[in-house]
Short mmCIF file of C-alpha atoms and ligand atoms in Angstrom, two decimals:
data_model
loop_
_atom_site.label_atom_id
_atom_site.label_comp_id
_atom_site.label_asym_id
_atom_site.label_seq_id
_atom_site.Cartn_x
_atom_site.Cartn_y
_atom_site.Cartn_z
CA UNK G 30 -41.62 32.34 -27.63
CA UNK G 31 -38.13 31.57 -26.21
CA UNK G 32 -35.77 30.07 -29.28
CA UNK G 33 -32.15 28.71 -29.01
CA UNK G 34 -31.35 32.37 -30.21
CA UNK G 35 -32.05 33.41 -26.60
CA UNK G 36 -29.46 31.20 -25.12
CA UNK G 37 -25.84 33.67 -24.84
CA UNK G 38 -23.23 32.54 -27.10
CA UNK G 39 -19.74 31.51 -25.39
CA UNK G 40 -18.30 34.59 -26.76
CA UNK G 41 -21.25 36.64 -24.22
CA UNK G 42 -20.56 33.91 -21.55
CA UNK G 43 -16.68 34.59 -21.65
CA UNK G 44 -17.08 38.70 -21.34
CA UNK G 45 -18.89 37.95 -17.47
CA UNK G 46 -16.53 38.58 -14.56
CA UNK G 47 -17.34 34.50 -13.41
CA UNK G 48 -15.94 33.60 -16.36
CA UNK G 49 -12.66 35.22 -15.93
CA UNK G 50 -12.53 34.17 -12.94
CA UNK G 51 -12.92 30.35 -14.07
CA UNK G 52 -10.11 31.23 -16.48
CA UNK G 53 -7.81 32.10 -13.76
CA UNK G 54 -9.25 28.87 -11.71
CA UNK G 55 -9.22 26.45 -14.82
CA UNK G 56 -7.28 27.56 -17.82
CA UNK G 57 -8.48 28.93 -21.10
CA UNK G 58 -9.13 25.88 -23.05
CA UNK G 59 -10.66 23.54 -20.49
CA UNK G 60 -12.62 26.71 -19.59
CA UNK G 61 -14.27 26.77 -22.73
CA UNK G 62 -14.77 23.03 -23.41
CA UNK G 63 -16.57 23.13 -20.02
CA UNK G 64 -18.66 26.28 -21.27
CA UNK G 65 -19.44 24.65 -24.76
CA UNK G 66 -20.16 20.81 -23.31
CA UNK G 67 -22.80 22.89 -20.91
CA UNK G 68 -24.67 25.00 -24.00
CA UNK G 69 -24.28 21.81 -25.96
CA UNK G 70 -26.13 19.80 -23.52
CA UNK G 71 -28.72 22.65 -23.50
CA UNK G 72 -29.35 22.73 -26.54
CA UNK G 73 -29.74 19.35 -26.64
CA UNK G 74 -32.39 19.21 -23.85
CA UNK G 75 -34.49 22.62 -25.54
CA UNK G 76 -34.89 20.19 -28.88
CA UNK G 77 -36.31 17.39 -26.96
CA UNK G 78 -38.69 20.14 -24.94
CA UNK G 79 -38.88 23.61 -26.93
CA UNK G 80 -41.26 24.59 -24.32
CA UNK G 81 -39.19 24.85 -21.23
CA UNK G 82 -37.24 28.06 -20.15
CA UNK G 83 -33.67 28.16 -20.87
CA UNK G 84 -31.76 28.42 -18.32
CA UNK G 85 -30.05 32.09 -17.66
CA UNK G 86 -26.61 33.45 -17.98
CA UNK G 87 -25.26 32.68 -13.47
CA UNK G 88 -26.80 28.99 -13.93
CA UNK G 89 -25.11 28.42 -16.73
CA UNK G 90 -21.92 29.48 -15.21
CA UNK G 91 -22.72 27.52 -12.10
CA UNK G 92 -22.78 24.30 -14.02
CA UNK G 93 -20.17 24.80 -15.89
CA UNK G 94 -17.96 25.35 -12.85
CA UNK G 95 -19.45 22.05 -11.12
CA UNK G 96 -18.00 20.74 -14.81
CA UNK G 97 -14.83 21.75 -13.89
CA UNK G 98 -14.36 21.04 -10.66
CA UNK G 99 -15.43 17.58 -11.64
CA UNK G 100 -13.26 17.17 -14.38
CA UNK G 101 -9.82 18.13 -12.07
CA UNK G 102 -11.22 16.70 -8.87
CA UNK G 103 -8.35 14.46 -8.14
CA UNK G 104 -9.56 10.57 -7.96
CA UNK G 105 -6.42 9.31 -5.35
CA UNK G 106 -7.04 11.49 -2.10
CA UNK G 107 -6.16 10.69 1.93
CA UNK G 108 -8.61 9.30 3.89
CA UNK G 109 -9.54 8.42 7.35
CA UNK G 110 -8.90 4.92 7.93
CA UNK G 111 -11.11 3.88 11.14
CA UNK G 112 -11.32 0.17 10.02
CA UNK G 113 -9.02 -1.19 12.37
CA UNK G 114 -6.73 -3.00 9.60
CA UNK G 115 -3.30 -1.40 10.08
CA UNK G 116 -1.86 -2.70 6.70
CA UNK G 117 -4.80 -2.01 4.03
CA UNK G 118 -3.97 -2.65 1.21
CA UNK G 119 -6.75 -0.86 -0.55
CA UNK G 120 -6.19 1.93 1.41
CA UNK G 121 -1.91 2.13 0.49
CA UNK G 122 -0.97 0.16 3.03
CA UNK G 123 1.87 2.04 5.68
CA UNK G 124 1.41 5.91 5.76
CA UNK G 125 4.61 6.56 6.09
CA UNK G 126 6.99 8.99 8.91
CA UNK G 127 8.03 12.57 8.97
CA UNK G 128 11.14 11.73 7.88
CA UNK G 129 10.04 9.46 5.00
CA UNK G 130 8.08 11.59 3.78
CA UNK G 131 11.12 14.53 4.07
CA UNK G 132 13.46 12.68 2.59
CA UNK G 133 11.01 12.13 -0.58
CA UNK G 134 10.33 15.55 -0.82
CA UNK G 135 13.69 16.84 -0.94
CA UNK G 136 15.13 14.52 -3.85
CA UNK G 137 11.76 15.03 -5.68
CA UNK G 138 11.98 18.68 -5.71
CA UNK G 139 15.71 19.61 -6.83
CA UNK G 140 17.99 17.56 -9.27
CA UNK G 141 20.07 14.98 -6.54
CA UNK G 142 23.16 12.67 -6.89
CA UNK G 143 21.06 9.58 -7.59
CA UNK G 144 23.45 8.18 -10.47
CA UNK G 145 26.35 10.41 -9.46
CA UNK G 146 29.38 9.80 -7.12
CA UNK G 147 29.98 12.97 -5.58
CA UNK G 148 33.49 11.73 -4.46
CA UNK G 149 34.50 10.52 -7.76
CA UNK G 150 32.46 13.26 -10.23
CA UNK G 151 31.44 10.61 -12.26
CA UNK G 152 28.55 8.12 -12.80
CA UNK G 153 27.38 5.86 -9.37
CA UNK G 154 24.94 3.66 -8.86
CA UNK G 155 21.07 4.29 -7.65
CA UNK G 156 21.33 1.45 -5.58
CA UNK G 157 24.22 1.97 -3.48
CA UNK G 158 22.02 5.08 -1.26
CA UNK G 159 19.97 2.21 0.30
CA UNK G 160 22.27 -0.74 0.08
CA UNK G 161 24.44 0.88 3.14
CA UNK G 162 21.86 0.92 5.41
CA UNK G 163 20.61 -2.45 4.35
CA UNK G 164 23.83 -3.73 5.19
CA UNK G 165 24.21 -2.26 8.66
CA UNK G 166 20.82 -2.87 9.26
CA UNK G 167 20.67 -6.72 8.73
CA UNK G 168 24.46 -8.04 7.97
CA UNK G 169 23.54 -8.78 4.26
CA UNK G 170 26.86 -8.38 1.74
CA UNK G 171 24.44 -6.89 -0.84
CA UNK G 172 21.12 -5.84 -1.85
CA UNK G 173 18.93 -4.51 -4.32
CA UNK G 174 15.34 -1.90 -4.44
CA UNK G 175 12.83 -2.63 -6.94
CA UNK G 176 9.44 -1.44 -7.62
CA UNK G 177 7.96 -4.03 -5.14
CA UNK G 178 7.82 -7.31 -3.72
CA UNK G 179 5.89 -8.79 -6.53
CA UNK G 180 8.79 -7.77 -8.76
CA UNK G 181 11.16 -8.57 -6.60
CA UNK G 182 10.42 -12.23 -6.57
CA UNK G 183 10.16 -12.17 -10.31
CA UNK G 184 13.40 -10.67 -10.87
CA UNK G 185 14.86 -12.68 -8.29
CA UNK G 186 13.80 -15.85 -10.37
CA UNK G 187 14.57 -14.99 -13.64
CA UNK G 188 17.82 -13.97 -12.55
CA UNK G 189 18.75 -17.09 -10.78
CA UNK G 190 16.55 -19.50 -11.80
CA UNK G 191 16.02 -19.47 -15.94
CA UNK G 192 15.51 -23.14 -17.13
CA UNK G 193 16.51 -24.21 -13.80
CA UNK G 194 14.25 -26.65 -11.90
CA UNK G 195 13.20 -24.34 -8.52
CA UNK G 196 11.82 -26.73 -5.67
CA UNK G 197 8.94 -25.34 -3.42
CA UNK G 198 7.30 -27.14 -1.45
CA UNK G 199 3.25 -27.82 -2.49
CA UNK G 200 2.15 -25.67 0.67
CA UNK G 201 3.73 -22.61 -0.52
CA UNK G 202 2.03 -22.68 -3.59
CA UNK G 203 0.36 -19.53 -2.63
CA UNK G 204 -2.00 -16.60 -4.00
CA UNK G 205 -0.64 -13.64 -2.68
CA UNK G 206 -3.51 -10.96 -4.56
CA UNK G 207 -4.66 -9.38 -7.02
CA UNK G 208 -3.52 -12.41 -9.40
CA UNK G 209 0.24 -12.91 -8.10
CA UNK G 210 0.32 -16.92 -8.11
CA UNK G 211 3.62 -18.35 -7.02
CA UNK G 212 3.27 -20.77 -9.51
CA UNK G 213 2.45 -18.24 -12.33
CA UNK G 214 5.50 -16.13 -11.61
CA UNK G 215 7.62 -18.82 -11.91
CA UNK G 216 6.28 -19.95 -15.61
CA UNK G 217 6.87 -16.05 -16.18
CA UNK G 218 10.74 -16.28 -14.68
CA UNK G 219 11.33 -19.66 -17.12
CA UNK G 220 12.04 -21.61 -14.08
CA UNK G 221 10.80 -25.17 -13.92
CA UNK G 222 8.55 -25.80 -11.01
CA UNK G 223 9.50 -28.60 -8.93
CA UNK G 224 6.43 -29.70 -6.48
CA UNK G 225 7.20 -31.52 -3.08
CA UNK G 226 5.26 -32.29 -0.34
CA UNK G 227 1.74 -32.01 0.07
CA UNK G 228 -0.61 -28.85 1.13
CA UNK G 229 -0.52 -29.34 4.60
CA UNK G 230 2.37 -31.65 5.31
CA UNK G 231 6.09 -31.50 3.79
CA UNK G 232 9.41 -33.23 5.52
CA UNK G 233 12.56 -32.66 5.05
CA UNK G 234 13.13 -35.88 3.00
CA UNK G 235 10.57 -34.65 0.33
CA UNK G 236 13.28 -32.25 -0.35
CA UNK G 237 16.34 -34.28 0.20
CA UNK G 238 15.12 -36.16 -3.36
CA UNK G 239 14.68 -33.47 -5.26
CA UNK G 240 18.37 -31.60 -4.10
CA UNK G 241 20.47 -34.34 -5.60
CA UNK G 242 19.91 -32.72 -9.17
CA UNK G 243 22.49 -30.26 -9.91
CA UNK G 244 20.97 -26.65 -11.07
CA UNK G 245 18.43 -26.81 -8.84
CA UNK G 246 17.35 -23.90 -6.55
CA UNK G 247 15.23 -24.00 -3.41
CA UNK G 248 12.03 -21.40 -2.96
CA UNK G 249 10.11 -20.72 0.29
CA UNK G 250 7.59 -18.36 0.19
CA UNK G 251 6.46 -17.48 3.47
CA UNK G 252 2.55 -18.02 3.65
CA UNK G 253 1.42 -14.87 4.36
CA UNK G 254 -2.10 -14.21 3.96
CA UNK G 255 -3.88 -18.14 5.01
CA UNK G 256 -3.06 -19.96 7.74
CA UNK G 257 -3.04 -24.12 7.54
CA UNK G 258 -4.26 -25.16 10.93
CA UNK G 259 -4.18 -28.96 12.09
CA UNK G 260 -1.96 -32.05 11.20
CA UNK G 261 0.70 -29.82 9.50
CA UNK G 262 4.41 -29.77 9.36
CA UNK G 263 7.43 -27.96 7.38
CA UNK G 264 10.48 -28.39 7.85
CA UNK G 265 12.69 -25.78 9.38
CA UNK G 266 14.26 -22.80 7.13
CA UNK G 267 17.69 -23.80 8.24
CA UNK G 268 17.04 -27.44 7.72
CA UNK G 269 16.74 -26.60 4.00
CA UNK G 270 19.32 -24.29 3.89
CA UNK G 271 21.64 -26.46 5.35
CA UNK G 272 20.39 -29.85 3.13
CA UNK G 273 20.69 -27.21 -0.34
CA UNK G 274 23.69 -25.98 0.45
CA UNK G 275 25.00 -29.18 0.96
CA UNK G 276 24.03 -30.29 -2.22
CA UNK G 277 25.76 -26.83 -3.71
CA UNK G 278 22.42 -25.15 -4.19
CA UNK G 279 21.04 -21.97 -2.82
CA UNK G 280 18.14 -21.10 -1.26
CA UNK G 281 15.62 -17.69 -2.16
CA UNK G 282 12.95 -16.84 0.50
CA UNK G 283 9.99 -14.59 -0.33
CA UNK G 284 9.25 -12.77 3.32
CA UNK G 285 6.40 -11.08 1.90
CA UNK G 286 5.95 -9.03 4.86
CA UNK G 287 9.44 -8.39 6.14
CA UNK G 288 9.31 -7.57 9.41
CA UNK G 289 12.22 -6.03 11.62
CA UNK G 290 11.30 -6.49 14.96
CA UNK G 291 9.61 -9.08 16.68
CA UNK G 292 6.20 -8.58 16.26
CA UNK G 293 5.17 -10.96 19.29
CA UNK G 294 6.11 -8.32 21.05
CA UNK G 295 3.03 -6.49 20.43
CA UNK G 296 0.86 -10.00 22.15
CA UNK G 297 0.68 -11.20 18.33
CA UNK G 298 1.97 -14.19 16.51
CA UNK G 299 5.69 -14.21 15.76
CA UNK G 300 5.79 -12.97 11.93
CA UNK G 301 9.39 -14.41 10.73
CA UNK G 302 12.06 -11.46 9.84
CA UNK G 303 14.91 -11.04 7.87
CA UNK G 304 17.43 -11.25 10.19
CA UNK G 305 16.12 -14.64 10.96
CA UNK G 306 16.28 -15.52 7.08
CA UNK G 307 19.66 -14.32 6.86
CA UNK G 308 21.04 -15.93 10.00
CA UNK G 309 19.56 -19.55 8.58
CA UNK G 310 21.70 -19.17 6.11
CA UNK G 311 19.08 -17.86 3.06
CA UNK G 312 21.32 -16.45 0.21
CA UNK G 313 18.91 -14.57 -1.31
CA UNK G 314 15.52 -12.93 1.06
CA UNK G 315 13.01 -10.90 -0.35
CA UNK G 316 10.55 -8.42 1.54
CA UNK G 317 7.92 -5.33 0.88
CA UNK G 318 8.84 -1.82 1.81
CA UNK G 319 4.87 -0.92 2.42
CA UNK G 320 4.31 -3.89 4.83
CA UNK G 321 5.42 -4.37 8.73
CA UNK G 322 8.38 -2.54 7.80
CA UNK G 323 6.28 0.39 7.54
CA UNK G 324 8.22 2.20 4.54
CA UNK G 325 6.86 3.30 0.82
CA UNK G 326 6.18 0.71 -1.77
CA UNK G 327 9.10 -1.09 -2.54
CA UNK G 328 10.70 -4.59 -3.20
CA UNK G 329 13.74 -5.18 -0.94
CA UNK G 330 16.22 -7.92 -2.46
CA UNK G 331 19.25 -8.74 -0.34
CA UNK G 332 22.00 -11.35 0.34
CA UNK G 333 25.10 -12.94 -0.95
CA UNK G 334 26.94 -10.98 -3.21
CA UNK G 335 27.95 -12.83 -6.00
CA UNK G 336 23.91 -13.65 -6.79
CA UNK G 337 22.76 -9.80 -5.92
CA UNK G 338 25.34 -9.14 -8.72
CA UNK G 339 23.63 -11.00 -11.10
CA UNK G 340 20.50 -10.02 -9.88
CA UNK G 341 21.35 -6.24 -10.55
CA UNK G 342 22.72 -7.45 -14.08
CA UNK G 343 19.55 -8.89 -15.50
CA UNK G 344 17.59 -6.72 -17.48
CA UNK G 345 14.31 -6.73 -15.49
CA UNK G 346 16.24 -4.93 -12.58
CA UNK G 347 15.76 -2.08 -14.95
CA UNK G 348 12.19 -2.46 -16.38
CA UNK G 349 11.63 -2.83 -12.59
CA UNK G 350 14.23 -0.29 -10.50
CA UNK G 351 12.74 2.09 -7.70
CA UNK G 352 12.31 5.50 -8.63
CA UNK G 353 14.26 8.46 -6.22
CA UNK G 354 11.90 9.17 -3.78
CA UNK G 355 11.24 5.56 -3.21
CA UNK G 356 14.80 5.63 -2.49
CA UNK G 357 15.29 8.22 -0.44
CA UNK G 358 11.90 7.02 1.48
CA UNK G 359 13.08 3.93 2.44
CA UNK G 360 16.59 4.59 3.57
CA UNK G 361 14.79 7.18 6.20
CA UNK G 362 12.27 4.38 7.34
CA UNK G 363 15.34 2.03 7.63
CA UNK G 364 17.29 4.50 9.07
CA UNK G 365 14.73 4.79 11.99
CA UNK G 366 15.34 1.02 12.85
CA UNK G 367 19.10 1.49 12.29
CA UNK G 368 18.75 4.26 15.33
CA UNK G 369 16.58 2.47 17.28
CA UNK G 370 13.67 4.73 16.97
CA UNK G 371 11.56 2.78 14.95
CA UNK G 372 8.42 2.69 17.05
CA UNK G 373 8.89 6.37 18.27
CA UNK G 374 8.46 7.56 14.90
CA UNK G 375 6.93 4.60 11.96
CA UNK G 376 3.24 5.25 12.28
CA UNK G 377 2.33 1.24 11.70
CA UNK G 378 4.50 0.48 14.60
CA UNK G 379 2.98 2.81 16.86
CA UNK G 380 -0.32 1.80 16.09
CA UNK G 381 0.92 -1.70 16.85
CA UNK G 382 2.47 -0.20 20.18
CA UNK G 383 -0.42 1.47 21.49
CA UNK G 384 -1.69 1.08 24.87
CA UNK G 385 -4.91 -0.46 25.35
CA UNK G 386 -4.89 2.75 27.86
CA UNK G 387 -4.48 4.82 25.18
CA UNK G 388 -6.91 3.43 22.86
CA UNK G 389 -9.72 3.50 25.28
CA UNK G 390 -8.88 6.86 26.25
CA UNK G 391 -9.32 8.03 22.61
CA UNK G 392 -12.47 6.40 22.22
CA UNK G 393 -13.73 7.82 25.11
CA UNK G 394 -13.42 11.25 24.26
CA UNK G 395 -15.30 10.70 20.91
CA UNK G 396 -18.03 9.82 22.93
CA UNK G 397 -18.01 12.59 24.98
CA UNK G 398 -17.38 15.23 21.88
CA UNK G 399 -19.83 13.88 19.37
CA UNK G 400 -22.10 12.90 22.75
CA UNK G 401 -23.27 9.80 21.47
CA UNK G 402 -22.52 6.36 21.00
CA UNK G 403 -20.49 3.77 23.47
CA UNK G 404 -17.17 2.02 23.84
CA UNK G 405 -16.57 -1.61 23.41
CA UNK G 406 -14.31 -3.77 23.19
CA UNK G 407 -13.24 -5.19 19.78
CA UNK G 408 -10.11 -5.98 17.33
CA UNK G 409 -7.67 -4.61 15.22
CA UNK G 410 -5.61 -6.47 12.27
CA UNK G 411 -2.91 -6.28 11.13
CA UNK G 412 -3.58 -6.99 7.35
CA UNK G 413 -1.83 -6.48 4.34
CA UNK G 414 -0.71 -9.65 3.54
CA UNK G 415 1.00 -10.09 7.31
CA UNK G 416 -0.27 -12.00 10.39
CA UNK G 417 -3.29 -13.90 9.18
CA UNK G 418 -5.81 -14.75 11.65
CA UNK G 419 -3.83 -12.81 14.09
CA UNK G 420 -5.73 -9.69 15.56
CA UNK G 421 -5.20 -7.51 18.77
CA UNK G 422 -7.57 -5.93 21.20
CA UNK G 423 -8.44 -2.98 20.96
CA UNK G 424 -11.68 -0.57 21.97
CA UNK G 425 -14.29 0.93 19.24
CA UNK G 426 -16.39 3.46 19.00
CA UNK G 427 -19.73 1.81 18.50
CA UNK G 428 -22.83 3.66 16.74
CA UNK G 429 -26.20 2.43 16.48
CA UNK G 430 -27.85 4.10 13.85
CA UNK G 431 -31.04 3.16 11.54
CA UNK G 432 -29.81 2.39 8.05
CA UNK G 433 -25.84 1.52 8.73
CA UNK G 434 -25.45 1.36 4.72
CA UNK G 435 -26.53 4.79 4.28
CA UNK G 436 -24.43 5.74 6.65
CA UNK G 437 -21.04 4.10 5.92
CA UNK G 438 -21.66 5.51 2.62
CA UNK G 439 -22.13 8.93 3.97
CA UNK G 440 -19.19 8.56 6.15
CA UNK G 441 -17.53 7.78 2.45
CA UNK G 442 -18.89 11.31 0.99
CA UNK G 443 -16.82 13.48 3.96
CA UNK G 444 -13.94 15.37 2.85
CA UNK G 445 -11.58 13.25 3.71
CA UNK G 446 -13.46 10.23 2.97
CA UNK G 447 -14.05 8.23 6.14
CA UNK G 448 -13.87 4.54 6.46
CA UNK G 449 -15.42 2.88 9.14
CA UNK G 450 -16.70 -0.89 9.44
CA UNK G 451 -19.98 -2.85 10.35
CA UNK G 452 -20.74 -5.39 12.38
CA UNK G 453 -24.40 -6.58 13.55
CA UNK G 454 -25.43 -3.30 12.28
CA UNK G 455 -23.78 -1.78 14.30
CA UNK G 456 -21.28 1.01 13.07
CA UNK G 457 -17.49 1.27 14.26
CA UNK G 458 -14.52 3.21 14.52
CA UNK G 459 -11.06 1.69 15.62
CA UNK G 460 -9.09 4.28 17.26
CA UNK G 461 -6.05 2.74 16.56
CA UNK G 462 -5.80 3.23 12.93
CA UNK G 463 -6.90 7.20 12.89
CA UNK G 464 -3.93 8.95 12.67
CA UNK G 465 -3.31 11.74 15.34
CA UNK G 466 -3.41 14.58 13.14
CA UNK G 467 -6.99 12.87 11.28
CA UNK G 468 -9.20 12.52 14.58
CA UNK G 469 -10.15 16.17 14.39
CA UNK G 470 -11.45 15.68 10.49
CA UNK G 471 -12.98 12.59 12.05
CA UNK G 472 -15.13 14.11 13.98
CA UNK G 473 -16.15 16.90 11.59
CA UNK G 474 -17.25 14.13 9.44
CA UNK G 475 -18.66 12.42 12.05
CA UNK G 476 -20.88 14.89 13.01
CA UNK G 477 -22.00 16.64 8.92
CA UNK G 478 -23.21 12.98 8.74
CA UNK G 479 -25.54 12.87 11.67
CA UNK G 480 -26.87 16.09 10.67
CA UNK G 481 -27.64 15.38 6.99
CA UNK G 482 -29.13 11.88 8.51
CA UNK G 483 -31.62 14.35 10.82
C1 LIG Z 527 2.74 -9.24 -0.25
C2 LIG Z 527 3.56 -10.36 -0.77
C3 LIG Z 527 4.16 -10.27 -2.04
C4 LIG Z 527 3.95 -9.10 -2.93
O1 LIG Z 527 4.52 -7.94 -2.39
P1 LIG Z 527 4.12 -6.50 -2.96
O2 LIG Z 527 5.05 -5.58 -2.26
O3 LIG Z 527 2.68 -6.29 -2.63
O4 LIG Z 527 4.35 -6.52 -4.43
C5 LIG Z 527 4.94 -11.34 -2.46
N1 LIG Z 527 5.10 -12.42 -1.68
C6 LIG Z 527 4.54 -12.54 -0.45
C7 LIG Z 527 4.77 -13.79 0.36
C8 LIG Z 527 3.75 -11.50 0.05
O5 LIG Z 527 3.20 -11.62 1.26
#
């Protein structure tokens, strides 16, 4: 009769030449938790049946390498975005350029002047790497890099706006995700919310009451995910600028997306940019370095001088400061812009700038490798907080298969992970949004999933 005597001891398991080898692979220790969590569970299972064979010497080795690889798998890994939403957010937003991703790599992997003035040996500021190309780039005196946008604006108002009253008008009361409520931030900054207007309607005289009160500050936070359609009006950005400043206050605009370049340009709906801000006068203007502008995560403060000052003074700047490669990442993706090259080489932009040509072309030589499916006509997004309701044509790759959840969740099993989208069960893939160097994995995936359906 087979006992739990039969079953090798870790001390047998770790003379086999497997074992070793998992050392090498794994590590000592989390060799041998792996080895003793497998016998555990063994034994486990042999006291609920005594009467089933335990399992021999190479299975138990097999399963405790599945163990390990489990347990080191990493959990945040690249996939194939085929959804057609340029800027996902749940899928990290902008992949960013060469260069970008260059520049992070070379601060990340030897020490680098971040906090040192190579001209003056001694201590310099993190800040002032980016801050030159921010000026050049959009005319601001000054600015500031955060963590991102979301800390940005809460900086921005604690800074500036402590116990002050802050006036926003009632449509810009906004949601922006993932729990980031205008209104909540500014409880969190200790500014005093000042309402005006209503959701879909605000004038310029709403404001004009509320400016004659002396530390006040004016908000706008551009509305970037919703769209109010119908009997709506807001005054324009230099309007207010020119009312607040008037009164001696100053205005702070939250972007959100922060585009560059004119994205009507690309047939969509023109998404305001910070030049614009800045040339109505905004003192302070706010953007994301992940959205349209197609850099890493960041929170891009800039403007007049004297407030970017105190910005930089407050001590959130430092509970919230960018990191070096974030740094270094964004002055390449600004630098592109700065030498005109922006949609030659910022992925997001020359997904936005792709031919319809193009696209079609791409689509049609899926087809004709995996040598199935059709292409049809549908839309891309933008996404990502920018351009709601806004989408652009584009041409699919359409599958008709039999159970389209099985599938997409196949697709989702591929190494890399492939994300596609539905629609009337049918099963599509946006060209524009696989990146060059993915299609081939694309259509690997593609076509282990067909033959696991068969
Ligand atoms: C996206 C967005 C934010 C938050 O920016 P993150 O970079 O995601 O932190 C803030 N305000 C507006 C208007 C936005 O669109």
């Amino acid at each position: 009769m087979t006992t739990l005597r039969d079953l090798p001891s870790v001390e047998q398991i770790l003379q086999t030449q497997t074992a070793a080898e998992l050392i090498a692979d794994y590590g000592r220790p989390l060799t041998l938790t792996a080895i003793r969590s497998i016998l555990d569970e063994i034994r486990a299972r042999f006291k609920l049946n005594p009467q089933a064979d335990l399992p021999s010497m190479d299975t138990i080795l097999v399963q405790a390498e599945s163990q390990l690889f489990n347990w080191i798998r990493p959990t945040l890994v690249p996939v194939i975005n085929a959804s057609g939403v340029i800027l996902h957010t749940n899928l990290g937003r902008a992949p960013l350029s060469d260069a970008t991703i260059r520049a992070m790599d070379s601060v990340s992997r030897t020490y680098s002047n971040l906090e040192y003035d190579l001209e003056k040996g001694m201590r310099g500021s993190r800040l002032s790497h980016a801050e030159f190309v921010l000026q050049r780039l959009t005319g601001a005196e000054s600015a500031i890099i955060v963590n991102n946008n979301a800390s940005a604006v809460l900086l921005v108002l604690s800074a500036l706006a402590n116990k002050k009253r802050v006036v926003i008008s009632r449509s810009q009361l906004v949601e922006i995700g993932g729990g980031f409520r205008v209104p909540d931030v500014m409880k969190q900054s200790g500014a005093k919310l000042v309402e005006v207007g209503t959701t879909n309607k605000t004038h310029l005289s709403d404001y004009e009451q509320e400016l004659q009160v002396a530390g006040t500050l004016v908000m706008r936070v551009h509305p970037s995910n919703f769209k109010v359609v119908g009997f709506t009006e807001e005054p324009e950005l230099k309007e207010i600028v020119e009312l607040a400043h008037k009164a001696g206050l100053f205005v702070v605009d939250d972007l959100g997306s922060g585009a560059l370049l004119d994205t009507a340009r690309y047939g969509l709906a023109h998404e305001p940019t910070v030049q614009e801000s800045l040339a109505a006068g905004v003192d302070v203007v706010c953007f994301s370095g992940d959205k349209l502008l197609g850099g890493p995560q960041a929170g891009i403060i800039i403007g007049k001088k004297d407030l970017i000052d105190r910005i930089k003074k407050h001590p959130l700047a430092r509970a919230v400061r960018a990191d070096k490669a974030c740094l270094a990442g964004v002055s390449a993706t600004l630098l592109h812009y700065l030498k005109d090259e922006a949609e030659r080489e910022i992925p997001i932009l020359k997904m936005l700038s792709l031919s319809l040509k193009q696209i079609k072309g791409r689509a049609e030589a899926w087809t004709n490798e995996l040598g199935q499916g059709q292409v049809v006509e549908g839309e891309s997004t933008v996404g990502g907080g920018s351009l709601p309701g806004e989408s652009m044509k584009t041409f699919l790759l359409s599958l008709t298969v039999k159970s389209p959840d099985k599938f997409l969740k196949k697709l989702r099993g591929q190494n890399p992970p492939i994300i596609a989208r539905t629609e009337n069960d049918k099963i599509l893939f946006d060209p524009r949004t696989v990146l060059p160097g993915q299609e081939g994995a694309l259509l690997v995936g593609l076509k282990n999933v067909f033959e696991e359906i068969q």
